[in-house]
Short mmCIF file of C-alpha atoms in Angstrom, two decimals:
data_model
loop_
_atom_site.label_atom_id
_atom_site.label_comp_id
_atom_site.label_asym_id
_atom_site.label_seq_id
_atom_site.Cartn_x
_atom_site.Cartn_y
_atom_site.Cartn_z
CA UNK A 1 -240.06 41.07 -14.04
CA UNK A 2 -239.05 44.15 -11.69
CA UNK A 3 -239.42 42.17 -8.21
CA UNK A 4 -242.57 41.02 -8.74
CA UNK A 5 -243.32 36.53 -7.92
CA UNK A 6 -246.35 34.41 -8.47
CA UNK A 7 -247.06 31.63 -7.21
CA UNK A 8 -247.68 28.77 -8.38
CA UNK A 9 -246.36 28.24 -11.70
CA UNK A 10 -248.57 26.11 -12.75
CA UNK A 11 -251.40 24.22 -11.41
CA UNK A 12 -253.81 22.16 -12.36
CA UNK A 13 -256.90 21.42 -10.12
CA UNK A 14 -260.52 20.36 -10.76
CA UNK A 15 -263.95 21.54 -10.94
CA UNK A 16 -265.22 23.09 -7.69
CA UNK A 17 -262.24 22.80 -5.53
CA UNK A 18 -260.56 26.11 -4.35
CA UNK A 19 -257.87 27.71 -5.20
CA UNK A 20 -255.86 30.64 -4.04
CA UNK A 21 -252.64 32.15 -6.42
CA UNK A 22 -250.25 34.55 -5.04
CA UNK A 23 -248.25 37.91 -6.25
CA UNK A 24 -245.80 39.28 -4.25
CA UNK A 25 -244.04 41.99 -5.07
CA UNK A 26 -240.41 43.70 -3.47
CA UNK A 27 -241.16 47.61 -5.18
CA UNK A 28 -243.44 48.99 -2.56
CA UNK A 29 -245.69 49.75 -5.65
CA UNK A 30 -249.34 50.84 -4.19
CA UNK A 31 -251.66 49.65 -6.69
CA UNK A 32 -251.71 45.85 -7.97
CA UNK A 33 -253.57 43.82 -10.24
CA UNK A 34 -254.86 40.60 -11.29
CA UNK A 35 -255.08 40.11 -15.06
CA UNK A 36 -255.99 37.11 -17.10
CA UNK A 37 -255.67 36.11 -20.36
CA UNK A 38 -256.56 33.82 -22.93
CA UNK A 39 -256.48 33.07 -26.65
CA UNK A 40 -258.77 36.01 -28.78
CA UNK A 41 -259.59 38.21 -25.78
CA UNK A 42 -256.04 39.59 -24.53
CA UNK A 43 -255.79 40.71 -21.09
CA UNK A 44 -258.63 41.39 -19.10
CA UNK A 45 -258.41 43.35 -15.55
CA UNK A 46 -260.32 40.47 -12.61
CA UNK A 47 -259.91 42.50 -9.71
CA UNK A 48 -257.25 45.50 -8.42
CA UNK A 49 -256.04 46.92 -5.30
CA UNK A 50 -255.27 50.71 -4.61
CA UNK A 51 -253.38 50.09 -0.87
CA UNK A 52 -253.50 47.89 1.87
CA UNK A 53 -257.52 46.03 2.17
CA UNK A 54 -258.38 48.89 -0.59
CA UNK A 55 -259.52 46.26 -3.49
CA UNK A 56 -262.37 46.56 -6.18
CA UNK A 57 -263.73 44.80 -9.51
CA UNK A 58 -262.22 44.86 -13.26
CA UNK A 59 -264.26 43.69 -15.55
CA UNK A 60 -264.12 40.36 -15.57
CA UNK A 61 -264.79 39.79 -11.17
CA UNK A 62 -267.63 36.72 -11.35
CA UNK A 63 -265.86 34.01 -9.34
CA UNK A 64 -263.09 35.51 -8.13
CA UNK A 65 -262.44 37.22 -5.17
CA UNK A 66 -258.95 38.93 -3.77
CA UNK A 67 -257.16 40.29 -0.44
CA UNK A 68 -254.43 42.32 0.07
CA UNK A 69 -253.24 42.29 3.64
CA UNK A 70 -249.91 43.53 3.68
CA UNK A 71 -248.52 45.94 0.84
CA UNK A 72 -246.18 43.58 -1.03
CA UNK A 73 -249.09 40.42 -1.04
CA UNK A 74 -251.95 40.37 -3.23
CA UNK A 75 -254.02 37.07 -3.06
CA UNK A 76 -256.63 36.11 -5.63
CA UNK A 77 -259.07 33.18 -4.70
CA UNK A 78 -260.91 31.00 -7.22
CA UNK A 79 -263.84 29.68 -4.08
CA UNK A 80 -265.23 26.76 -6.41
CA UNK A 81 -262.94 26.54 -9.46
CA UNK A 82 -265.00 25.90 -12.91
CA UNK A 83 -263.38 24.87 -16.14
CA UNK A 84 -264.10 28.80 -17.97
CA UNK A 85 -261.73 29.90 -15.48
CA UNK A 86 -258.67 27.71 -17.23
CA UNK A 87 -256.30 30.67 -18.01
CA UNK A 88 -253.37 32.69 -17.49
CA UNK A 89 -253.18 34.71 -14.84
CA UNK A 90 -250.92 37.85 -14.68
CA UNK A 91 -250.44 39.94 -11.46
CA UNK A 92 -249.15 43.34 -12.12
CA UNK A 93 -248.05 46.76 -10.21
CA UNK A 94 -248.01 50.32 -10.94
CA UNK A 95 -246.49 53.24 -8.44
CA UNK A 96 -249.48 55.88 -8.80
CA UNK A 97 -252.25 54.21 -10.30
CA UNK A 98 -253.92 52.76 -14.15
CA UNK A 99 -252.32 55.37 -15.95
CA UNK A 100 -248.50 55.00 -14.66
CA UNK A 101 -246.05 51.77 -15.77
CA UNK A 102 -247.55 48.80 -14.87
CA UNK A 103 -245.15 45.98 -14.91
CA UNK A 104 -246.47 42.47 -15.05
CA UNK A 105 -245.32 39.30 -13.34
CA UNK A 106 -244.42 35.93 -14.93
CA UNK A 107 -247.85 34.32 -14.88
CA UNK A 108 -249.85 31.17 -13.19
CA UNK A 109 -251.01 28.51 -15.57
CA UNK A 110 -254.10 27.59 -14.55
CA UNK A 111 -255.85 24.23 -15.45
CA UNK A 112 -259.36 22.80 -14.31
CA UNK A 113 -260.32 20.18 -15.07
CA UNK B 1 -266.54 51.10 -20.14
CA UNK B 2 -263.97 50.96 -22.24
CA UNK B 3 -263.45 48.63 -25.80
CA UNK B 4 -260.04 48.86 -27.57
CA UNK B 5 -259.88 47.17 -30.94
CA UNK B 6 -256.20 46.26 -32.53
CA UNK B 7 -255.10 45.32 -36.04
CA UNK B 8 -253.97 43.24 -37.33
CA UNK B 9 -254.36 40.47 -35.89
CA UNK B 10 -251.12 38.68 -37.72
CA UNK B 11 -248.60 40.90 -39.18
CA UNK B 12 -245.69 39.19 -40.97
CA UNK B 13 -242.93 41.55 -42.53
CA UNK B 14 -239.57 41.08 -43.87
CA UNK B 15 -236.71 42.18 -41.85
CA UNK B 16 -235.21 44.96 -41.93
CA UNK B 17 -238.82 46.42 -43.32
CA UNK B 18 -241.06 48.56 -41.10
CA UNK B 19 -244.27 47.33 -39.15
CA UNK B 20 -247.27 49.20 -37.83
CA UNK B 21 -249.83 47.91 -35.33
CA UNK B 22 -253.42 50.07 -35.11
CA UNK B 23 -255.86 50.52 -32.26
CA UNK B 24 -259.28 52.08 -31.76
CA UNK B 25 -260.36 53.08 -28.46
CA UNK B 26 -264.11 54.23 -27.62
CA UNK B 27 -263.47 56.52 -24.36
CA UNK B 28 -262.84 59.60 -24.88
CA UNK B 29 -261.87 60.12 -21.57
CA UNK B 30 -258.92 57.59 -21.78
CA UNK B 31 -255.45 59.82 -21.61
CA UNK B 32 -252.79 57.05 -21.17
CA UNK B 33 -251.84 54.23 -24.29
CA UNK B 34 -249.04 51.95 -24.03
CA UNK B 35 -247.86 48.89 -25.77
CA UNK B 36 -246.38 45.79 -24.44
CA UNK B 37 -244.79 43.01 -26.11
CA UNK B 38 -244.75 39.39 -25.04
CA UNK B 39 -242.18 36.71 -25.65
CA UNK B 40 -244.03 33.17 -25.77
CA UNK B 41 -244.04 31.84 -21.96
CA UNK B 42 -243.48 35.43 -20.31
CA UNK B 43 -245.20 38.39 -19.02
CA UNK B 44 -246.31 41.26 -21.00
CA UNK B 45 -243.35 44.00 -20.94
CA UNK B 46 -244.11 47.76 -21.39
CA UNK B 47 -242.05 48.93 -24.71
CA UNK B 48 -243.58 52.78 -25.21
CA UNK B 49 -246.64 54.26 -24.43
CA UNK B 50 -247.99 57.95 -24.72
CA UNK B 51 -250.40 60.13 -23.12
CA UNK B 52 -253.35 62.14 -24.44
CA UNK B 53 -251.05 65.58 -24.67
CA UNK B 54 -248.57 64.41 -26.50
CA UNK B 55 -249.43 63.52 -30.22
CA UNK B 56 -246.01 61.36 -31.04
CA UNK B 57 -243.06 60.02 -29.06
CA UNK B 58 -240.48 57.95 -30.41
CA UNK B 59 -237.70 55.49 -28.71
CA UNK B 60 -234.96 54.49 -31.06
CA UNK B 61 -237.11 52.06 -33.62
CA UNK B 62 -240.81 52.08 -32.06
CA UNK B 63 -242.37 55.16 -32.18
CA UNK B 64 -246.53 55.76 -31.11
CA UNK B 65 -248.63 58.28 -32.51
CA UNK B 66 -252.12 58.92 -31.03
CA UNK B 67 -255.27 61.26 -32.43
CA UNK B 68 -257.42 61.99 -29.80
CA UNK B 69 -259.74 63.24 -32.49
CA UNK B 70 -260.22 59.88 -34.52
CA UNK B 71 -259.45 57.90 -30.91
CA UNK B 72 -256.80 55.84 -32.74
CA UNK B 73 -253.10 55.36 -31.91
CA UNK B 74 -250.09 53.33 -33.93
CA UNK B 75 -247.15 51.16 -33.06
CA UNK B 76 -244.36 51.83 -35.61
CA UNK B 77 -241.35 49.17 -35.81
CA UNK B 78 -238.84 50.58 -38.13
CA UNK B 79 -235.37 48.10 -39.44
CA UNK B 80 -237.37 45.40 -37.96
CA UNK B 81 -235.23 42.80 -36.92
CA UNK B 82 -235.65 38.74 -35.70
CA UNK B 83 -236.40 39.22 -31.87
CA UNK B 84 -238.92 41.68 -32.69
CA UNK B 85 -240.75 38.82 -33.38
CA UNK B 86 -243.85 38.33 -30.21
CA UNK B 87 -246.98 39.50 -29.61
CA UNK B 88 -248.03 42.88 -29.27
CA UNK B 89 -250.67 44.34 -27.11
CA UNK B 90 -251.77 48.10 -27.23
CA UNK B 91 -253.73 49.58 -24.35
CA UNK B 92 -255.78 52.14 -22.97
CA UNK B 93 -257.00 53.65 -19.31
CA UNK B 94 -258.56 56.64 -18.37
CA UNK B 95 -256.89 57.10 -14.40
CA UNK B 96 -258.33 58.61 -12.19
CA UNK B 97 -258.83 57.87 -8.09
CA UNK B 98 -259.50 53.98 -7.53
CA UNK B 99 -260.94 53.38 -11.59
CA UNK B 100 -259.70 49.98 -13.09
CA UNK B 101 -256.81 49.15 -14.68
CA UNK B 102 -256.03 49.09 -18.19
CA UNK B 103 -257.95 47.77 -21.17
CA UNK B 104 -256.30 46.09 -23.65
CA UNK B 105 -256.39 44.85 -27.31
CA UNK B 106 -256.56 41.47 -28.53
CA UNK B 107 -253.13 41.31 -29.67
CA UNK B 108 -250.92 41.20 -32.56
CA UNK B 109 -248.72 38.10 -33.45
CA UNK B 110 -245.61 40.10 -35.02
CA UNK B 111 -243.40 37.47 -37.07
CA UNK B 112 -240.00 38.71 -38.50
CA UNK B 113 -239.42 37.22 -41.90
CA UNK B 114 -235.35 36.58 -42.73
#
């Protein structure tokens, strides 16, 4: 999964509680994303980052919101968790932007319930 | 923004036989297509992909061809064989400083017949 983490797993929470899910990545890749997907849609882009406290929207941003402090870290935060946002999430990185490699971590399995 | 259609949805092929996924994308301004596959439990995992001046590029089996004119582009499998079996996703982005990521298909569950 070239050097790129998430954390956790797998989680399982409930309706309006927070939560925050983590991608870390060894590369030094500059641009990261947050991806998630579910059954008949595919993978849809939440939020990305283009360096250090650079982030913006994907299409998909309602609910979510993201930080990137430090290159290898990219944070995404659920603020009041609702049952639509049950998914997969996927973090990815790419070296020089959308249209080089992007290589895509394991995944978080996210329930709420 | 962007809309990429893929078909089929379920493609099931005997091995050994060939297998060819199809996508439509809507911006003309996108210039970069690849395809991942994904293995049940795991991330998706670039296999080929192409870009807008190049009209075919192959890699042992898979091989993509795009036409910017119809905005379509094509996953070929050739000699497919059992752990070809996953899903397959194609893609599309246009680049470009600080525009989104990549838009992707809805996928196409691949199943290798013996």
């Amino acid at each position: 999964d070239a050097g790129i983490t998430q954390s956790p797993r797998h989680k399982v929470t409930e309706t309006g509680t927070p939560v925050t899910l983590r991608c870390h990545q060894t590369e030094n890749h500059r641009y990261m994303y947050w991806y998630r997907q579910d059954p008949g849609h595919g993978l849809r882009l939440i939020h990305y980052s283009y360096g250090v406290k650079d982030t913006d929207k994907g299409e998909v941003s309602d609910g979510y919101s993201v930080s990137r402090s430090k290159t290898e870290d990219f944070l995404l935060t659920l603020e009041s968790a609702t049952s639509s946002q049950t998914s997969v999430y996927f973090c990815a990185i790419s070296l020089q932007g959308p249209t080089d490699t992007q290589y895509f971590g394991p995944g978080t399995r996210l329930t709420v319930l | 923004g962007e809309n990429v259609e893929q078909h089929p949805s379920t493609l099931s092929v005997q091995e050994g036989d060939s297998a060819v996924i199809k996508c439509t994308y809507s911006d003309s301004a996108s210039n970069y297509f690849p395809w991942y596959k994904q293995e049940l439990g795991k991330g998706p995992q670039l296999i080929i992909d192409i870009r807008s001046n190049v009209g075919e590029k192959k890699d042992q089996r898979i091989a993509v061809t795009l036409n910017k004119t119809a905005k379509h582009f094509s996953l070929h499998i050739t000699e497919t064989q059992p752990e070809d079996s996953a899903v397959y996703f194609c893609a599309a982005s246009r680049g470009g400083g600080g525009a989104d990521g990549l838009t992707f298909g809805k996928g196409t569950h691949l199943i290798i017949q013996p």
